[in-house]
Amino acid sequence: MHKKSCVILGCTGTVGQRLIEALYPHPWFDIVDIAASKRSADQKYKDRMRDSWYLSSNIPEEISEMVIKPMDPNAVEQADLAFSALPSGVAKEVEPQFAKAGYVITSNASAFRMVEDVPLMIPEINADHLQLIEIQKEKRNWSGAICTDPNCTTIGLAMVFKPINDRFGIEQAIMNTWQAISGAGLPGVPGLLITDNVIPYIGGEEEKVISEVQKILGKFENDHIKKADFKMAATCTRVPSVDGHFETAYIKTKEPVDIDEVKKVIREFPGLDSLGLPYAPKDPLIVREETNRPQPRLDRMAGSVPGMAVSVGRIRQGLDEKSINLCLISHNTIRGAAGAVILNAELMCVKNYV
Ligand SMILES: NC(=O)c1ccc[n+]([C@@H]2O[C@H](COP(=O)([O-])OP(=O)(O)OC[C@H]3O[C@@H](n4cnc5c(N)ncnc54)[C@H](OP(=O)(O)O)[C@@H]3O)[C@@H](O)[C@H]2O)c1
């Protein structure tokens, strides 16, 4: 495949930085332009990022010399793809402008996730939802398109729920999170408020997890997604880890469960080996048997593509034979954001949507 050109919208944020780190060496994509707000526009990337680059890798030399463009399709180089790491309110205005101008947008923002004609995609689960793109393009008369990834809290959970739902049927689920500070973006939660502390509320997060899981696990029927319909409750909190969201789930099933079989279906959840996508981990779900795993520091970079696998542990019976208790960890800015939109872009390339 010849390389596809791409631009990064929101290049200065926590997800934008991960996108630069991952896309610069990517064998399929070429970064031809980068854009951010008026506050950053017209500055060289290295100057703007002098005090804001938070990754341990260096800014790639070529990118560090690029001048940041304002968020306008007329100011940004034309490209096959636009990777969006914009705040939701900005994405709502800007992404349709880029889609109209012919870019295929692979977005981290929540603005269009629940819109009926927009795929909310995890390629290992619902690649068939990409069929919505044809409907979207026709309805909106766009030459480009918008495809979204789920919230960083939703992705790991939906990946673990998928094999459990397919085998045992989920009746209802209760989940809790301990979410990393990088999930709040830059400048994020002030150090004085998060150090030595737990913030017991993340605005909008619980509602997003619940609604997004239902859409992702839903079925494409004719021209729309019929959502999954199990009941869910969520409590989302912020803790002072840097990267990696830790989550627990209590799942009531329709069928009785055998815990060894639960582990087996999770372990055997298939990757996308046959498609040859560079960002698809060989085993998307990793089962840990140790009682003290998974942990954010030890397991967030798990997987044959580091940070793209979700680690699941403490899988055990709940209160009765139709219930499961477990915990999981997924990297919020890789599997939960930059890596997710890159994997979506790769899938769209091999399926000829780009
Ligand atoms: N962090 C995570 O773990 C995570 C995970 C999944 C999804 N997401 C989603 O991904 C998106 C980006 O998250 P983030 O954490 O990277 O946010 P962030 O650190 O706040 O970065 C936001 C980016 O958008 C740009 N921007 C802000 N206001 C703008 C405006 N009015 N016009 C044009 N550009 C503007 C910023 O540029 P300036 O620097 O110039 O302001 C920056 O590049 C959000 O929608 C978020 O919900 C984040």
Coordinates of C-alpha atoms and ligand atoms in Angstrom, one line a residue:
M1 CA 0.0 0.0 0.0
H2 CA 1.3 3.5 -0.8
K3 CA 1.4 5.7 2.3
K4 CA -1.7 7.7 3.1
S5 CA -1.3 11.4 4.0
C6 CA -2.6 12.5 7.3
V7 CA -3.1 15.6 9.5
I8 CA -3.3 15.8 13.3
L9 CA -6.0 18.0 14.7
G10 CA -5.3 18.9 18.3
C11 CA -1.5 18.1 18.0
T12 CA -0.5 19.7 21.3
G13 CA -2.7 17.8 23.8
T14 CA -2.0 14.5 25.6
V15 CA -3.6 12.5 22.8
G16 CA -2.1 14.7 20.1
Q17 CA 1.3 13.9 21.5
R18 CA 0.7 10.2 21.5
L19 CA -0.5 10.5 17.9
I20 CA 2.7 12.2 16.8
E21 CA 4.8 9.6 18.7
A22 CA 2.9 6.7 17.0
L23 CA 2.2 8.1 13.5
Y24 CA 5.6 9.5 12.7
P25 CA 7.2 6.0 12.4
H26 CA 4.0 4.4 11.2
P27 CA 4.6 2.4 7.9
W28 CA 1.2 3.4 6.4
F29 CA 0.8 7.1 7.2
D30 CA 2.7 10.3 6.5
I31 CA 2.1 13.3 8.7
V32 CA 1.8 16.3 6.3
D33 CA 0.3 18.9 8.7
I34 CA -0.5 19.6 12.4
A35 CA -3.1 21.9 13.8
A36 CA -4.2 23.3 17.2
S37 CA -6.0 26.4 18.6
K38 CA -5.3 30.0 17.8
R39 CA -3.2 30.0 21.0
S40 CA -0.7 27.6 19.4
A41 CA -1.1 28.5 15.7
D42 CA 1.9 29.9 13.8
Q43 CA 4.4 28.6 16.4
K44 CA 7.0 25.9 15.6
Y45 CA 6.0 22.7 17.3
K46 CA 9.2 22.5 19.3
D47 CA 8.7 26.0 20.7
R48 CA 5.1 25.5 21.6
M49 CA 5.8 22.2 23.3
R50 CA 8.9 23.3 25.2
D51 CA 7.1 22.9 28.6
S52 CA 4.2 20.7 27.5
W53 CA 5.7 17.6 25.9
Y54 CA 4.9 14.9 28.6
L55 CA 6.2 11.7 26.9
S56 CA 9.6 10.1 27.6
S57 CA 10.3 9.8 23.8
N58 CA 11.7 12.9 22.0
I59 CA 9.6 14.9 19.6
P60 CA 10.6 13.6 16.1
E61 CA 13.0 16.1 14.6
E62 CA 11.0 16.7 11.5
I63 CA 7.8 17.4 13.5
S64 CA 9.5 19.7 15.9
E65 CA 10.3 22.0 13.0
M66 CA 6.7 22.0 11.7
V67 CA 4.6 25.2 12.1
I68 CA 1.3 24.6 13.8
K69 CA -1.7 25.6 11.7
P70 CA -5.0 27.1 12.9
M71 CA -8.0 24.7 12.9
D72 CA -9.4 25.4 9.5
P73 CA -9.5 23.1 6.4
N74 CA -8.5 26.0 4.2
A75 CA -5.3 26.5 6.3
V76 CA -4.3 22.9 6.6
E77 CA -2.8 20.7 3.9
Q78 CA -5.3 18.5 2.0
A79 CA -4.8 14.8 3.2
D80 CA -6.4 11.4 3.0
L81 CA -7.0 11.3 6.8
A82 CA -7.4 13.6 9.7
F83 CA -6.7 12.2 13.2
S84 CA -8.7 14.3 15.6
A85 CA -7.7 14.8 19.3
L86 CA -10.0 17.8 19.8
P87 CA -12.2 18.7 22.8
S88 CA -15.7 17.6 22.1
G89 CA -17.2 21.1 21.7
V90 CA -14.5 22.0 19.2
A91 CA -14.9 18.7 17.3
K92 CA -18.6 19.3 16.9
E93 CA -17.9 22.4 14.9
V94 CA -14.7 21.4 13.2
E95 CA -14.9 17.8 12.2
P96 CA -17.9 18.2 9.8
Q97 CA -15.9 21.0 8.1
F98 CA -13.0 18.6 7.5
A99 CA -15.3 15.8 6.4
K100 CA -17.0 18.1 3.9
A101 CA -13.6 19.1 2.6
G102 CA -12.8 15.4 1.9
Y103 CA -10.8 14.2 4.9
V104 CA -11.7 10.8 6.4
I105 CA -11.7 11.7 10.1
T106 CA -10.8 9.2 12.8
S107 CA -11.8 10.9 16.0
N108 CA -11.1 10.6 19.7
A109 CA -13.8 13.2 20.6
S110 CA -17.2 12.3 22.0
A111 CA -19.1 14.8 19.8
F112 CA -20.3 12.3 17.2
R113 CA -19.9 8.9 19.0
M114 CA -23.6 8.4 19.6
V115 CA -24.9 9.9 16.4
E116 CA -26.9 7.3 14.5
D117 CA -24.9 7.3 11.2
V118 CA -21.4 7.4 12.8
P119 CA -19.5 4.2 13.6
L120 CA -18.3 3.9 17.2
M121 CA -15.6 1.4 16.5
I122 CA -13.4 -1.2 18.2
P123 CA -12.2 -3.2 15.1
E124 CA -11.9 -6.5 17.0
I125 CA -15.6 -6.1 18.0
N126 CA -17.7 -4.3 15.4
A127 CA -15.8 -3.7 12.2
D128 CA -19.1 -4.3 10.4
H129 CA -20.4 -1.0 11.8
L130 CA -18.2 0.7 9.2
Q131 CA -21.1 0.2 6.8
L132 CA -22.6 3.3 8.5
I133 CA -20.0 5.3 6.6
E134 CA -21.8 4.8 3.2
I135 CA -25.1 5.9 4.8
Q136 CA -23.4 8.9 6.4
K137 CA -21.7 10.1 3.3
E138 CA -24.8 9.9 1.2
K139 CA -27.1 11.5 3.9
R140 CA -24.7 14.4 4.5
N141 CA -23.3 14.7 1.0
W142 CA -19.7 14.5 2.3
S143 CA -16.7 13.4 0.3
G144 CA -15.0 12.6 3.6
A145 CA -16.4 10.9 6.6
I146 CA -16.3 10.6 10.4
C147 CA -15.5 7.5 12.3
T148 CA -15.1 7.6 16.2
D149 CA -13.4 5.6 18.9
P150 CA -15.0 5.1 22.3
N151 CA -14.1 6.9 25.5
C152 CA -10.9 5.6 27.1
T153 CA -12.9 4.1 30.0
T154 CA -15.3 2.3 27.6
I155 CA -12.7 0.5 25.4
G156 CA -11.2 -2.0 27.8
L157 CA -14.6 -2.7 29.3
A158 CA -16.3 -3.3 26.0
M159 CA -13.5 -5.6 24.9
V160 CA -13.9 -7.8 28.0
F161 CA -17.7 -7.7 27.9
K162 CA -17.8 -8.9 24.2
P163 CA -16.7 -12.5 24.7
I164 CA -18.7 -12.8 28.0
N165 CA -21.8 -11.4 26.3
D166 CA -21.5 -13.7 23.3
R167 CA -21.0 -16.9 25.5
F168 CA -23.1 -16.2 28.6
G169 CA -25.3 -13.2 27.8
I170 CA -25.0 -10.2 30.1
E171 CA -28.1 -9.4 32.1
Q172 CA -26.7 -6.4 34.0
A173 CA -23.3 -5.0 35.1
I174 CA -21.9 -2.6 37.7
M175 CA -18.5 -1.1 37.0
N176 CA -16.1 1.2 38.9
T177 CA -13.0 3.0 37.7
W178 CA -9.7 4.4 39.1
Q179 CA -8.7 6.7 36.2
A180 CA -5.3 8.1 35.4
I181 CA -4.6 11.9 35.3
S182 CA -3.5 11.9 31.7
G183 CA -7.2 11.1 30.9
A184 CA -8.1 14.7 31.9
G185 CA -5.8 16.2 29.1
L186 CA -3.6 19.2 29.5
P187 CA -3.2 21.1 31.7
G188 CA -5.6 18.7 33.4
V189 CA -6.3 18.3 37.2
P190 CA -4.0 20.6 39.3
G191 CA -1.3 18.7 41.2
L192 CA -2.5 20.1 44.5
L193 CA -5.9 18.6 44.0
I194 CA -5.0 15.1 42.8
T195 CA -1.7 14.2 44.7
D196 CA -2.5 11.9 47.7
N197 CA -6.1 11.9 46.7
V198 CA -9.1 10.4 44.9
I199 CA -11.6 12.7 43.0
P200 CA -14.9 10.8 43.2
Y201 CA -16.5 12.2 40.1
I202 CA -15.6 12.8 36.4
G203 CA -18.2 14.9 34.6
G204 CA -20.1 13.0 32.0
E205 CA -17.9 9.9 32.1
E206 CA -20.4 7.5 33.7
E207 CA -23.1 8.3 31.2
K208 CA -20.6 7.9 28.3
V209 CA -19.5 4.5 29.4
I210 CA -23.0 3.2 29.8
S211 CA -24.4 4.4 26.5
E212 CA -21.2 3.7 24.4
V213 CA -21.0 0.0 25.5
Q214 CA -24.6 -0.5 24.3
K215 CA -23.8 0.9 20.9
I216 CA -20.5 -1.0 20.4
L217 CA -22.0 -4.3 21.4
G218 CA -25.1 -3.6 19.2
K219 CA -25.9 -5.2 15.9
F220 CA -25.8 -3.5 12.5
E221 CA -29.4 -4.1 11.1
N222 CA -30.2 -2.8 7.6
D223 CA -29.2 0.9 8.1
H224 CA -28.7 1.3 11.8
I225 CA -27.3 -0.1 15.0
K226 CA -29.7 -2.0 17.3
K227 CA -28.1 -1.4 20.7
A228 CA -27.5 -4.1 23.3
D229 CA -30.0 -3.7 26.1
F230 CA -28.5 -4.9 29.4
K231 CA -28.6 -2.6 32.4
M232 CA -25.4 -0.9 33.6
A233 CA -24.3 1.3 36.5
A234 CA -21.0 3.0 36.7
T235 CA -18.9 5.0 39.2
C236 CA -15.8 6.8 37.7
T237 CA -13.1 8.3 39.8
R238 CA -9.7 10.1 39.1
V239 CA -6.6 8.9 40.9
P240 CA -2.9 10.0 40.8
S241 CA -1.6 7.4 38.4
V242 CA -0.1 9.0 35.2
D243 CA -1.4 6.6 32.5
G244 CA -3.7 3.5 32.6
H245 CA -7.3 3.2 33.7
F246 CA -8.0 0.5 36.3
E247 CA -11.6 -0.8 36.3
T248 CA -13.6 -3.4 38.2
A249 CA -16.8 -5.0 36.9
Y250 CA -19.5 -7.1 38.5
I251 CA -21.4 -8.9 35.8
K252 CA -24.7 -10.7 36.1
T253 CA -25.2 -13.2 33.3
K254 CA -28.2 -14.9 31.7
E255 CA -26.5 -18.3 31.7
P256 CA -24.7 -20.0 34.6
V257 CA -20.9 -19.5 34.4
D258 CA -17.9 -21.7 34.8
I259 CA -15.0 -19.5 35.8
D260 CA -12.5 -21.6 33.8
E261 CA -14.7 -21.1 30.8
V262 CA -14.9 -17.4 31.4
K263 CA -11.1 -17.2 31.4
K264 CA -11.0 -19.3 28.2
V265 CA -13.4 -17.1 26.2
I266 CA -11.6 -14.0 27.3
R267 CA -8.2 -15.5 26.5
E268 CA -9.4 -16.7 23.1
F269 CA -11.0 -13.4 22.1
P270 CA -9.6 -13.1 18.6
G271 CA -7.3 -10.5 17.3
L272 CA -7.1 -9.3 13.7
D273 CA -4.1 -11.3 12.6
S274 CA -5.4 -12.1 9.1
L275 CA -5.7 -8.4 8.2
G276 CA -2.0 -7.5 8.9
L277 CA -2.8 -4.2 10.7
P278 CA 0.4 -2.8 12.3
Y279 CA -1.5 -1.6 15.4
A280 CA -3.6 -4.7 16.0
P281 CA -2.1 -6.7 19.0
K282 CA -1.9 -10.4 18.5
D283 CA -3.8 -11.2 21.7
P284 CA -6.1 -8.2 22.5
L285 CA -7.0 -9.6 25.9
I286 CA -4.5 -11.0 28.3
V287 CA -5.7 -13.0 31.4
R288 CA -3.5 -12.6 34.5
E289 CA -3.7 -15.4 37.0
E290 CA -1.7 -13.6 39.8
T291 CA -3.9 -12.2 42.6
N292 CA -1.9 -8.9 42.5
R293 CA -2.4 -8.2 38.8
P294 CA -3.2 -6.3 36.7
Q295 CA -1.7 -3.0 37.9
P296 CA -1.4 0.3 36.0
R297 CA 2.4 0.6 36.3
L298 CA 3.1 -3.1 35.4
D299 CA 0.4 -3.8 32.8
R300 CA -0.5 -0.6 30.9
M301 CA 2.1 -1.3 28.2
A302 CA 0.9 -4.9 27.7
G303 CA 0.6 -6.5 24.3
S304 CA 2.5 -7.3 21.1
V305 CA 1.9 -3.7 20.2
P306 CA 2.8 -2.0 23.5
G307 CA -0.2 -0.5 25.2
M308 CA -2.8 -2.0 22.8
A309 CA -3.7 -5.1 24.8
V310 CA -6.1 -5.0 27.8
S311 CA -5.1 -7.0 30.9
V312 CA -7.8 -8.8 32.9
G313 CA -7.4 -10.3 36.3
R314 CA -9.0 -11.6 39.5
I315 CA -11.7 -13.3 37.4
R316 CA -13.9 -15.0 40.0
Q317 CA -17.4 -16.0 40.8
G318 CA -19.8 -13.3 42.1
L319 CA -22.7 -13.9 44.5
D320 CA -24.2 -16.8 42.6
E321 CA -23.7 -19.1 39.7
K322 CA -24.8 -16.4 37.2
S323 CA -22.3 -13.7 38.2
I324 CA -18.7 -12.8 37.5
N325 CA -16.3 -10.4 39.3
L326 CA -13.2 -9.1 37.6
C327 CA -10.8 -6.2 37.1
L328 CA -8.9 -4.9 34.1
I329 CA -6.4 -2.3 33.1
S330 CA -6.1 -0.5 29.7
H331 CA -3.8 2.3 28.6
N332 CA -6.0 5.3 28.3
T333 CA -3.9 7.4 25.8
I334 CA -2.8 4.4 23.7
R335 CA -5.6 1.7 23.5
G336 CA -8.0 4.2 24.8
A337 CA -7.2 7.0 22.4
A338 CA -4.3 7.4 19.9
G339 CA -3.8 3.7 19.3
A340 CA -7.5 3.2 19.0
V341 CA -7.9 5.9 16.2
I342 CA -4.8 4.5 14.4
L343 CA -6.3 1.0 14.5
N344 CA -9.6 2.4 13.1
A345 CA -7.7 4.2 10.4
E346 CA -5.8 1.0 9.4
L347 CA -9.0 -0.9 9.2
M348 CA -10.6 1.8 7.1
C349 CA -7.6 1.6 4.7
V350 CA -7.8 -2.2 4.2
K351 CA -11.6 -1.9 3.8
N352 CA -11.1 0.8 1.2
Y353 CA -12.9 3.6 3.1
V354 CA -9.7 5.8 2.7
Ligands
LIG1 N1 -6.6 11.9 27.4 C1 -7.2 10.8 27.2 O1 -6.8 9.7 27.9 C2 -8.3 10.6 26.2 C3 -8.8 9.4 26.0 C4 -9.8 9.2 25.1 C5 -10.4 10.3 24.4 N2 -9.9 11.5 24.7 C6 -10.5 12.6 24.0 O2 -9.6 13.1 23.1 C7 -9.7 14.5 22.9 C8 -8.4 15.1 23.2 O3 -8.1 14.8 24.6 P1 -6.7 15.4 25.2 O4 -6.7 14.7 26.5 O5 -5.6 15.2 24.3 O6 -7.1 17.0 25.4 P2 -6.1 18.2 25.6 O7 -4.8 17.7 26.2 O8 -6.9 19.2 26.3 O9 -5.8 18.7 24.1 C9 -6.7 19.3 23.3 C10 -6.2 19.7 21.9 O10 -7.2 20.4 21.2 C11 -6.7 21.8 20.9 N3 -7.8 22.8 21.1 C12 -8.4 23.1 22.3 N4 -9.3 24.1 22.0 C13 -9.3 24.4 20.7 C14 -10.0 25.3 19.9 N5 -10.9 26.1 20.3 N6 -9.7 25.2 18.5 C15 -8.8 24.4 18.0 N7 -8.1 23.5 18.8 C16 -8.3 23.5 20.1 C17 -5.6 22.1 21.9 O11 -4.8 23.0 21.3 P3 -4.1 24.2 22.2 O12 -2.9 23.5 22.9 O13 -3.6 25.2 21.2 O14 -5.1 24.7 23.1 C18 -5.0 20.7 22.0 O15 -4.2 20.4 20.9 C19 -10.9 14.9 23.8 O16 -12.1 14.9 23.1 C20 -10.9 13.8 24.9 O17 -12.1 13.7 25.5 C21 -8.9 11.7 25.6

